[in-house]
Coordinates of C-alpha atoms and ligand atoms in Angstrom, one line a residue:
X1 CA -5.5 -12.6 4.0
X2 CA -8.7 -13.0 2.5
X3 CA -11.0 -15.8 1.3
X4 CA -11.3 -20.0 1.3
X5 CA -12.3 -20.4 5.2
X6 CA -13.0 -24.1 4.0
X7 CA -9.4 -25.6 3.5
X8 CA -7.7 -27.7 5.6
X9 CA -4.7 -26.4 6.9
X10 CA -1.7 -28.8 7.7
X11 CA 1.0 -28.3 10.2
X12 CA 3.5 -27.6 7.2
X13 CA 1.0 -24.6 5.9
X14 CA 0.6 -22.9 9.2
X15 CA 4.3 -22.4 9.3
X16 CA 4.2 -20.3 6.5
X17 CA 1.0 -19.0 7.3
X18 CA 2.6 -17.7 11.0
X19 CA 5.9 -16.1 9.0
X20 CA 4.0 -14.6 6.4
X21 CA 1.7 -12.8 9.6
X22 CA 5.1 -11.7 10.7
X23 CA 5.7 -10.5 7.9
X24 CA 2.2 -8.6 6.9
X25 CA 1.9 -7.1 11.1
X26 CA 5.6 -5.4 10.2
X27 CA 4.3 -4.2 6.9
X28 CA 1.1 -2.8 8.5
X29 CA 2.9 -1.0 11.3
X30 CA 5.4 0.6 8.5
X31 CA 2.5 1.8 6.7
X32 CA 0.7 3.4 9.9
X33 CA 4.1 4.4 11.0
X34 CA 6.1 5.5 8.8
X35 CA 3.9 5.8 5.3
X36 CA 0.8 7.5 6.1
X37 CA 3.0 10.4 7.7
X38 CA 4.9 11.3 4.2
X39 CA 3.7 14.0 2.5
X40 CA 1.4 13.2 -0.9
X41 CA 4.6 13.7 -3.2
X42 CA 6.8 11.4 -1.2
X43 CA 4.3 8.6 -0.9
X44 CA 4.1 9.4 -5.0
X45 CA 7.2 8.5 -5.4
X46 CA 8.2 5.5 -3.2
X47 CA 4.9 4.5 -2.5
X48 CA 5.7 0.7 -0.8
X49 CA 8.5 -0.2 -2.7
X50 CA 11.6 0.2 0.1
X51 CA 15.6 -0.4 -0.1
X52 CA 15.0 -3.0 2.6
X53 CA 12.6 -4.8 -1.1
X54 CA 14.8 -3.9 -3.3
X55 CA 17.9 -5.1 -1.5
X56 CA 16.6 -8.3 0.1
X57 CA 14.6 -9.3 -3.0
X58 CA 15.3 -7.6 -6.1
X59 CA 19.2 -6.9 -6.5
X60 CA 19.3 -4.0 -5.0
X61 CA 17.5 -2.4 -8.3
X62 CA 16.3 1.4 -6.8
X63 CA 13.4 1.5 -9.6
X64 CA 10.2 -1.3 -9.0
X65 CA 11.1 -4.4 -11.0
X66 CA 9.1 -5.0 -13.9
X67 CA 8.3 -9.1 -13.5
X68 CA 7.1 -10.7 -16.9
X69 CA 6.9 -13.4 -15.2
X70 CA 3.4 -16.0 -15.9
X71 CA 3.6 -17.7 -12.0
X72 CA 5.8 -18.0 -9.4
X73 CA 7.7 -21.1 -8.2
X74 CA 6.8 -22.5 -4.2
X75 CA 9.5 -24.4 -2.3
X76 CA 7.2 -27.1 -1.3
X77 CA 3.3 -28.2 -1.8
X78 CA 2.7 -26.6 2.2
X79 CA 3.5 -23.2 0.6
X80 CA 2.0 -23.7 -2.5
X81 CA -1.5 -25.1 -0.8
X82 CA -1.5 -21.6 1.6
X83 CA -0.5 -19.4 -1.3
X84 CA -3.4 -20.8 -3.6
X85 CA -6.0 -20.7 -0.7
X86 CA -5.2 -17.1 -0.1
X87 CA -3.7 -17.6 3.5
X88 CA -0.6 -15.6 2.7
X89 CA 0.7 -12.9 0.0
X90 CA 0.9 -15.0 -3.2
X91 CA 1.6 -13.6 -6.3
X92 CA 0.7 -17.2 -7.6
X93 CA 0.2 -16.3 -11.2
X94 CA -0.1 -12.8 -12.9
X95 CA -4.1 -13.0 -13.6
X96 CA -4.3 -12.9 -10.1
X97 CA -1.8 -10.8 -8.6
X98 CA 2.0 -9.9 -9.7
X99 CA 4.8 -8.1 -7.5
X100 CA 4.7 -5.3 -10.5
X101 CA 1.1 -4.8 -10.4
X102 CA 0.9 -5.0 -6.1
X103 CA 3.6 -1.5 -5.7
X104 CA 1.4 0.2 -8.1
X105 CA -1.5 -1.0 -6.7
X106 CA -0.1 0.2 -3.0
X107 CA 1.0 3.8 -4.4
X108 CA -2.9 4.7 -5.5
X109 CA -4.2 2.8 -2.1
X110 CA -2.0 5.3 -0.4
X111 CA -2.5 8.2 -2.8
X112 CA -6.7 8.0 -2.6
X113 CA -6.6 7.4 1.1
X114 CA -3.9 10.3 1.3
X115 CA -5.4 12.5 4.6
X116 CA -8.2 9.8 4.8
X117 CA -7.7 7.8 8.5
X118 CA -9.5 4.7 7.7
X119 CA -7.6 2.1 5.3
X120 CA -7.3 2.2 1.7
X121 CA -6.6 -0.3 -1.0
X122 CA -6.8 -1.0 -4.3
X123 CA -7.3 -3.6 -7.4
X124 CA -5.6 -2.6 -10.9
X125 CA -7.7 -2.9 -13.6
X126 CA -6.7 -3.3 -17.8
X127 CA -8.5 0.3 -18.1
X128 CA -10.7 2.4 -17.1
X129 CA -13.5 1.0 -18.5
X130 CA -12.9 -2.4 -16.9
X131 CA -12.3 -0.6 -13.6
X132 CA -16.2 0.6 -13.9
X133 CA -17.2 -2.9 -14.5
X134 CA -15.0 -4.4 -12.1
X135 CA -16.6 -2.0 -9.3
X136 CA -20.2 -1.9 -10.1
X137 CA -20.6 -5.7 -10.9
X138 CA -20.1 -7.8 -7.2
X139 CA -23.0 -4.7 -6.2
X140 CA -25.7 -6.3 -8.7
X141 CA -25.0 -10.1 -7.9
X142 CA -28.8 -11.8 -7.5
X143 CA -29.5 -11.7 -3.2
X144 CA -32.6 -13.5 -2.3
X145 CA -35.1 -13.4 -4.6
X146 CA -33.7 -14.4 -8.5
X147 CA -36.7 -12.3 -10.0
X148 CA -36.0 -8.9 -8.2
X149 CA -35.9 -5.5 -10.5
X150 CA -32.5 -4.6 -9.5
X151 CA -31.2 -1.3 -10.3
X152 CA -28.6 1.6 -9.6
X153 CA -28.5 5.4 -9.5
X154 CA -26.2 7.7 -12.1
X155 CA -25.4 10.8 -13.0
X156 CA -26.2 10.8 -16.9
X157 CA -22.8 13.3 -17.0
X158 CA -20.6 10.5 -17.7
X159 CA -18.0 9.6 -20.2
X160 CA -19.1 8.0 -23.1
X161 CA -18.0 4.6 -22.4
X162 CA -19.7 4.6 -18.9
X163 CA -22.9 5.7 -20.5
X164 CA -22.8 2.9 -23.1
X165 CA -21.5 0.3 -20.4
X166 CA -24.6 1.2 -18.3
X167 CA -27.1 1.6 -20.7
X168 CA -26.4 -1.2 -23.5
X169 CA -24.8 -4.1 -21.5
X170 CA -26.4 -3.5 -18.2
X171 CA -29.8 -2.3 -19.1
X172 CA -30.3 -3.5 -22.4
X173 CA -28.3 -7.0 -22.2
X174 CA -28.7 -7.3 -18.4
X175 CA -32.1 -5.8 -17.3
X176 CA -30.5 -4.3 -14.8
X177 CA -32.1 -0.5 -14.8
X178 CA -29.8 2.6 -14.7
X179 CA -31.7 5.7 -13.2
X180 CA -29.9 8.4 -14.7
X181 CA -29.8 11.6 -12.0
X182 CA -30.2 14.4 -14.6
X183 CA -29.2 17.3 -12.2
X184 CA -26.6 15.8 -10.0
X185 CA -26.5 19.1 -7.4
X186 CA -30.3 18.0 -6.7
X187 CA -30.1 15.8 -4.3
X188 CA -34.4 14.9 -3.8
X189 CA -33.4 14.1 -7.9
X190 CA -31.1 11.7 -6.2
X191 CA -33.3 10.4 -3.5
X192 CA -36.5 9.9 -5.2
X193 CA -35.2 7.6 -7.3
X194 CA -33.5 5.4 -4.7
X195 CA -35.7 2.3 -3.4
X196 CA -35.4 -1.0 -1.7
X197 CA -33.7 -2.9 -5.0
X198 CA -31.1 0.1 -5.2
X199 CA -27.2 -1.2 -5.2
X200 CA -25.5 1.9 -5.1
X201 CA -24.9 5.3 -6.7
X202 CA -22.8 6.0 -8.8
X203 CA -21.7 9.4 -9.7
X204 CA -18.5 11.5 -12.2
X205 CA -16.8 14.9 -11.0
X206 CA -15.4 16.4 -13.2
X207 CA -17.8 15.0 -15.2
X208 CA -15.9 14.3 -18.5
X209 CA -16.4 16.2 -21.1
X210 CA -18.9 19.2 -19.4
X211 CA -17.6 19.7 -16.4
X212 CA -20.7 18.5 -13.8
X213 CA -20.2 18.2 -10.4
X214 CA -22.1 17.5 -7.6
X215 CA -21.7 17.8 -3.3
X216 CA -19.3 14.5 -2.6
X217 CA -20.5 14.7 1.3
X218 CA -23.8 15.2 0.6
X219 CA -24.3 12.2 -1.6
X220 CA -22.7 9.9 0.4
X221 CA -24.7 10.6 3.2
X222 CA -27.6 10.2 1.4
X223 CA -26.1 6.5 -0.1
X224 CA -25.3 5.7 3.6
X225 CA -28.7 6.4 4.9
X226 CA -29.8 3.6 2.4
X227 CA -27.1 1.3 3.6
X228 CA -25.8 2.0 -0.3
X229 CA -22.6 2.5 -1.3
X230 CA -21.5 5.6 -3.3
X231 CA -19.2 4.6 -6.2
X232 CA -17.1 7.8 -7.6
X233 CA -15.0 8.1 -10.9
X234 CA -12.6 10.4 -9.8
X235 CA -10.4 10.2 -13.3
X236 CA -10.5 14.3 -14.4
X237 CA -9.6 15.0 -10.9
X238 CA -6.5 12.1 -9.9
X239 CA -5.9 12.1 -5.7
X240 CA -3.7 15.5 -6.3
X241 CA -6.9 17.8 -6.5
X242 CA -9.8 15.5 -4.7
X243 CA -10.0 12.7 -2.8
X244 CA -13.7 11.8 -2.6
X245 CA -13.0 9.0 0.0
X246 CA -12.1 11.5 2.3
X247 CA -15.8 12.7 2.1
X248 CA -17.3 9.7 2.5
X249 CA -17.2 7.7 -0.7
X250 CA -16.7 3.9 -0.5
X251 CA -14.9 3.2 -3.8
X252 CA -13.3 5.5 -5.9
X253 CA -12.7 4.6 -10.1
X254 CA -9.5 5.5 -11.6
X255 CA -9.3 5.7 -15.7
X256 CA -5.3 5.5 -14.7
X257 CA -4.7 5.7 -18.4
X258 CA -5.6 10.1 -18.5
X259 CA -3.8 12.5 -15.8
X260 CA -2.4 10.0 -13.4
X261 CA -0.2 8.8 -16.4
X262 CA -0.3 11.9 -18.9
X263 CA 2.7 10.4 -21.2
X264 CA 0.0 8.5 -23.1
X265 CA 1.8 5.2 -22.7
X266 CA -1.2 2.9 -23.0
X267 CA -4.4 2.0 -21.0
X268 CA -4.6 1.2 -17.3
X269 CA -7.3 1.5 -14.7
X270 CA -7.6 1.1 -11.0
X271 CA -10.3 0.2 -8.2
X272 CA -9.8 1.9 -5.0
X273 CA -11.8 1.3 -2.4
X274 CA -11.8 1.8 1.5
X275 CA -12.2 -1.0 4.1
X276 CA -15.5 -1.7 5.7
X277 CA -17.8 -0.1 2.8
X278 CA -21.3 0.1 3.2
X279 CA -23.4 -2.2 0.9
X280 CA -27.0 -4.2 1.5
X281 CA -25.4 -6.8 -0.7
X282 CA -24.5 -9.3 2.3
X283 CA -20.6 -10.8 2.3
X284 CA -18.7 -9.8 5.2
X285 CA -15.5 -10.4 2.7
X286 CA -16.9 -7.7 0.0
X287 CA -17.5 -5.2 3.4
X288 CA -14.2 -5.4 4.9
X289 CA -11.5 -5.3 1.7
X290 CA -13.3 -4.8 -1.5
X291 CA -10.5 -4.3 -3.7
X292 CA -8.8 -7.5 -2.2
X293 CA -12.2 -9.0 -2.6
X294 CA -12.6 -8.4 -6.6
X295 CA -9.1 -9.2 -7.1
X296 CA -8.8 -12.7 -5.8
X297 CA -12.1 -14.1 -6.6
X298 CA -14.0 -12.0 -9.3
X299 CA -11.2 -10.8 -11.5
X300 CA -9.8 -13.9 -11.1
X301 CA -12.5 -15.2 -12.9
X302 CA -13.2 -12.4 -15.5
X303 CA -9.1 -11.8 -15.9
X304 CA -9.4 -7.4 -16.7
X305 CA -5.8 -7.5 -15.1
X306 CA -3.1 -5.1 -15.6
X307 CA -0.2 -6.0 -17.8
X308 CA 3.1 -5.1 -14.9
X309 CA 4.7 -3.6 -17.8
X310 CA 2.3 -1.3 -17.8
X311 CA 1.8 -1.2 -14.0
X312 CA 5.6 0.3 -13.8
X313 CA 5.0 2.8 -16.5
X314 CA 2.1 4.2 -14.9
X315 CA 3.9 3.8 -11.7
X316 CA 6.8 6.0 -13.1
X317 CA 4.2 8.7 -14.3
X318 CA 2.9 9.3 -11.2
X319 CA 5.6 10.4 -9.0
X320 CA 5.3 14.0 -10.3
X321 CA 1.3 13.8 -10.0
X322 CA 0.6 16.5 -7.7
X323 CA 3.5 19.7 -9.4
X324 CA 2.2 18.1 -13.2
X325 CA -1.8 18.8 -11.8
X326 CA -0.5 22.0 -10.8
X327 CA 1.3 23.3 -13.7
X328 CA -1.6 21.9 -16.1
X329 CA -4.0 23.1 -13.9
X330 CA -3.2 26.8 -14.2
X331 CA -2.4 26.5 -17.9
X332 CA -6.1 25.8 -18.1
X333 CA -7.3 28.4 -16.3
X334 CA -4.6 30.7 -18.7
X335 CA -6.2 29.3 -21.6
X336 CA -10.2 29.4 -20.3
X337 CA -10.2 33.0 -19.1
X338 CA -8.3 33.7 -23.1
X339 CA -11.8 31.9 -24.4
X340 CA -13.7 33.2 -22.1
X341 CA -13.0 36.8 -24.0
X342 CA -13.2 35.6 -27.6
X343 CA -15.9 37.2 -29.3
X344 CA -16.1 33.6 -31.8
X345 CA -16.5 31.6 -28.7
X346 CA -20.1 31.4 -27.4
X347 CA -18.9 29.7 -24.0
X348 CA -16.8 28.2 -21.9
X349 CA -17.1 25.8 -18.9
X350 CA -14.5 25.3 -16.6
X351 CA -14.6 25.0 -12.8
X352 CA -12.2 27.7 -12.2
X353 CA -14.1 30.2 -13.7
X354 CA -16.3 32.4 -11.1
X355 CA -19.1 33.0 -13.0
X356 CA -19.4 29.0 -13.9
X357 CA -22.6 28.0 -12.3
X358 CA -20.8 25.2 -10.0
X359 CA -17.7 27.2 -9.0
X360 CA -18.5 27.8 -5.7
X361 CA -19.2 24.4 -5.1
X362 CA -16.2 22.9 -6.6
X363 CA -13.9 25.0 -4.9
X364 CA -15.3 23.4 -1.7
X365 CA -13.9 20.1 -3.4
X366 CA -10.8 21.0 -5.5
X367 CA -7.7 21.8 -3.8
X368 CA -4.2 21.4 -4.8
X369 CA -2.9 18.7 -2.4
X370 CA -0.1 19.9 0.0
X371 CA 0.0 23.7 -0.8
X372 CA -0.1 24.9 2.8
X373 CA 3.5 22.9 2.6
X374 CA 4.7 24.3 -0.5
X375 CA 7.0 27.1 -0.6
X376 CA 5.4 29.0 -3.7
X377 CA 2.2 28.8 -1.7
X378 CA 2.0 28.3 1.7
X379 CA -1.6 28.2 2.2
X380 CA -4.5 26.2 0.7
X381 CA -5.3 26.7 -3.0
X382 CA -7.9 25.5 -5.2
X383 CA -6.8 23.9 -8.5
X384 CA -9.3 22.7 -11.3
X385 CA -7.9 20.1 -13.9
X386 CA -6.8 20.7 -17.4
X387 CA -10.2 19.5 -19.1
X388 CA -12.8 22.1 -20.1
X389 CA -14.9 22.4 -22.9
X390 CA -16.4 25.3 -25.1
X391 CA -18.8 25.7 -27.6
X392 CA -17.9 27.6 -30.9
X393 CA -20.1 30.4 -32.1
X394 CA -22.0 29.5 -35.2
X395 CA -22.6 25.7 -34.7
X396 CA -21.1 22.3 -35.3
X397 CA -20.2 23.2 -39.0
X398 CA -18.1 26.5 -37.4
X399 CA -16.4 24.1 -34.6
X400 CA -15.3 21.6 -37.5
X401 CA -13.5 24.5 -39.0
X402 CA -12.0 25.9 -36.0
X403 CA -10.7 22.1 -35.1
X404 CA -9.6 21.3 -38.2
X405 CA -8.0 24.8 -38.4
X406 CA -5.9 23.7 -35.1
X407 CA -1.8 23.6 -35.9
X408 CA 0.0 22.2 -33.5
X409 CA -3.1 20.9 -30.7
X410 CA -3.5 17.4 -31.6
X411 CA -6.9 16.3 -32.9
X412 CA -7.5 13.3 -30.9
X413 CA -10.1 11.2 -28.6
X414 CA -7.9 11.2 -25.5
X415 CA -7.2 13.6 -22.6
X416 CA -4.9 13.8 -19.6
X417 CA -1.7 14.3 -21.4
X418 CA 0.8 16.1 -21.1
X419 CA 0.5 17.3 -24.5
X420 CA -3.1 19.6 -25.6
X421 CA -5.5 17.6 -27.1
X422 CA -9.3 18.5 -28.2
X423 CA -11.8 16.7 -29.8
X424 CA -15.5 17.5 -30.7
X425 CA -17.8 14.8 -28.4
X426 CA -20.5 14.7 -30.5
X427 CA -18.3 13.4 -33.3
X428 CA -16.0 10.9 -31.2
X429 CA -16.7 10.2 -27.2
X430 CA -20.2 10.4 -27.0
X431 CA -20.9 9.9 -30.7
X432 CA -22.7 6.5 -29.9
X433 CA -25.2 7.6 -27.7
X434 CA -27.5 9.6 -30.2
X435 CA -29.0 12.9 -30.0
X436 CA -31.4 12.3 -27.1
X437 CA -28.6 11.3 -24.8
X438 CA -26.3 14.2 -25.9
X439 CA -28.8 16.5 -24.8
X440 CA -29.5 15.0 -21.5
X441 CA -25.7 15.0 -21.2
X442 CA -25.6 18.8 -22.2
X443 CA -23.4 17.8 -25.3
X444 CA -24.1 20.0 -28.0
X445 CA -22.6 19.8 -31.8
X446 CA -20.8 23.0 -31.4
X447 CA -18.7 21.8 -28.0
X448 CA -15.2 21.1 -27.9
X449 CA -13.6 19.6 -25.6
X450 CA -10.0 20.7 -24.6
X451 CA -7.3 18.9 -22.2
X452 CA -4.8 21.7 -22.0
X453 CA -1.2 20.3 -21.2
X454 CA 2.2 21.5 -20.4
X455 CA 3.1 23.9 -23.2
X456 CA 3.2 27.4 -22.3
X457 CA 0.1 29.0 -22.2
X458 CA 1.1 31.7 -24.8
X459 CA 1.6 29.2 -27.5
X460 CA -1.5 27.0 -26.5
X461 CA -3.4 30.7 -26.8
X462 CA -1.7 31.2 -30.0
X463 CA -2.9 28.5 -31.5
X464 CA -6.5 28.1 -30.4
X465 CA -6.5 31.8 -31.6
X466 CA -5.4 31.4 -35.2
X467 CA -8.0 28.7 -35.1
X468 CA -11.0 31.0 -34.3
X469 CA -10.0 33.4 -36.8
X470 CA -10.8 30.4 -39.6
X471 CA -14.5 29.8 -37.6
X472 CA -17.0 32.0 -39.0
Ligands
LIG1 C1 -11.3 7.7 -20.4 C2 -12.2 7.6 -19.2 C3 -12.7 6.4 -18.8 C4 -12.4 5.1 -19.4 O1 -11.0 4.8 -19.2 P1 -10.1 3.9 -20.2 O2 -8.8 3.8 -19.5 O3 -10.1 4.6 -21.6 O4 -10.8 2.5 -20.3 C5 -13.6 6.4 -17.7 N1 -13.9 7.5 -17.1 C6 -13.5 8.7 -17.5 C7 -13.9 10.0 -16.8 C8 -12.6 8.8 -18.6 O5 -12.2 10.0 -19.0

């Protein structure tokens, strides 16, 4: 287990400490064993959860139970002693950890760290936004020297709430300076603004809403070569099209709430991160299990913890990840090549489109996971998300008509679903952070951002066009 090196173990504690090693050596082999062979769909849709758990521990039901439960009850003060110093698997009391919460957290372990031969694991988060905080915050602790200018390096292409996270409560509230990397394929951009009070870089792909990207490998190197880590939201993406700790990323930030869950049954977020990281910050602990690390002493403190409700749900959503990335995926390639054409749209970015300036390097990066074993394919194929954006000849007053002009598409701030949905950025996402920052974002008034979902791409088409014809 992890932390509290300091307690005094009695006889009566190391009994349960040796069973519970028992215990966590057979769970270890089972994952190295048998787990990590599976296929991405099969780990998506037992991920840890086993007969052996269900029948032993939980009635035999064949769907993860969903435990309400505040605490859980020890037999005696030896186990309750090792349980609440950390000495074995504990699920103590639901701020903390909670059996729910632990099968989903094991499925997106497995799921990032799918074709990745180091080892994986993972702290659930209340959202997405909470995940970013929960993964950038044990980087900018104060080391030595309680006056140092510490900072971090992003790419400005960011969600919204990520740019107002870094910019108002760490930079404004914190003093903590974000260097924002304005062209995230330049990597001396990246480098010259690295120095000695760096923490780690931080970088979106997809970048949410206009489709940035940068080179995953290339990045990282440059990160390790500081002895930084390289921090990666991976949210327009999910582990079915890119798994960035394959190329070299140490944690991985999961708004669990968009694709991975896509029925738009609440909010939920995820840490993923692999063991032994690379960080200048110096705690052994935080270098060999970061996600255990944040989840038993940090988020402890702060509580951003997942309701296992919600775990379950989410859980539930993401046994069909990789055919529902697929499907959505080429609807939105159906409906960008459509726009693409329009003679009312001015343009369109989506990765999948060859003449998109960063095609070439995405497609080095986005590939449908597992389809050199899937009949319809049998070879490798790239896949690029369901998000892209447009802009709307005319300007913002045009792409107000078109959008309100929109039938059955719903008009909302959200994306991921299963459902369309568009919204104009300017207006809702990244309304907050003014004109200046829109611009460095590349988020003009006349953009629209589209999440294309699982309606057929005729109808989808149908509607956007009847739309257009009422813009301009
Ligand atoms: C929505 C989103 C977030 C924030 O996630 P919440 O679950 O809404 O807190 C972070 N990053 C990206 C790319 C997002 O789209």
């Amino acid at each position: 287990m992890a932390p509290t090196d300091d307690v005094e173990i009695t006889e009566g504690m190391q009994r349960y400490i040796d069973r519970n090693n028992i215990y966590l050596a057979d769970r270890e082999r089972y994952i190295r064993e048998v787990v990590k062979k599976w296929k991405f769909d099969t780990i998506a849709v037992h991920g840890l959860y086993t007969v052996r758990d269900a029948i032993d521990d939980y009635q035999g039901s064949i769907i993860e139970p969903i435990f309400m439960s505040t605490a859980q009850a020890y037999r005696d003060s030896d186990e309750m002693a090792a349980a609440l110093a950390y000495k074995i698997p504990t699920w103590c009391y639901s701020r903390i950890a909670n059996p729910s919460t632990y099968y989903y957290e094991w499925t997106l372990a497995l799921l990032e760290g799918y074709g990745y031969d180091g080892e994986t694991s993972c702290c659930s988060t209340s959202s997405g936004m909470a995940a970013i905080m929960t993964a950038v915050h044990p980087f900018l602790k104060i080391q030595e020297d309680v006056n140092e200018k510490r900072n971090f390096v992003a790419t400005v292409q960011c969600y919204g709430g990520t740019y107002q996270q870094f910019s108002v409560r760490l930079m404004q509230e914190q003093n903590i300076e974000c260097r924002w990397v304005l062209d995230a394929t330049n990597l001396d951009e990246w480098a010259s603004k690295i120095d000695s009070h760096t923490r780690f870089l931080y970088g979106e792909l997809p970048s949410n809403p206009q489709l940035g990207f940068f080179d995953i490998e290339a990045v990282a190197d440059l990160a390790h070569s500081h002895n930084l880590p390289l921090i990666v939201d991976s949210t327009i993406a999910t582990p079915a099209l890119l798994r960035p700790i394959c190329h070299g990323a140490d944690i991985v930030v999961q708004s669990a709430t968009k694709s991975l869950t896509s029925s738009g049954f609440g909010i939920c977020g995820a840490v993923i991160a692999r063991k032994n990281l690379v960080t200048n910050i110096n705690d052994e602990q935080l270098k060999n299990d970061f996600s255990l690390h944040i989840k038993y002493l940090q988020n402890r403190d702060f509580g951003p913890n997942l309701h296992p409700m919600q775990a379950v749900m989410t859980l539930n959503d993401m046994r069909t990840l990789r055919s529902k990335m697929d499907l959505l995926s080429r609807n939105a390639m159906a409906v960008a090549r459509f726009l693409e054409e329009h003679p009312r749209v001015e343009s369109v970015q989506y990765l999948g489109l060859p003449n998109h300036p960063l095609h070439e390097l995405a497609s080095r990066y986005l590939w449908l996971v597992d389809a050199e074993y899937d009949e319809q394919y049998g070879k490798p194929v790239n896949r690029y998300g369901h998000l892209l954006s447009f802009c709307v000849k005319g300007g913002a007053e045009n792409a107000r008509r078109f959008f309100d002009g929109l039938q059955r598409i719903w008009r909302a701030t959200d994306l991921g679903r299963i459902k369309s949905v568009a919204t104009i950025p300017a207006i809702s996402t990244h309304q907050q952070q003014g004109d200046e920052a829109r611009s460095l974002a590349g988020i003009p008034h006349n953009m629209v951002r589209l999440c294309v979902g699982a309606e057929h791409p005729t109808d989808t088409i149908a509607d956007l066009d009847q739309a257009l014809r009422l813009a301009g």
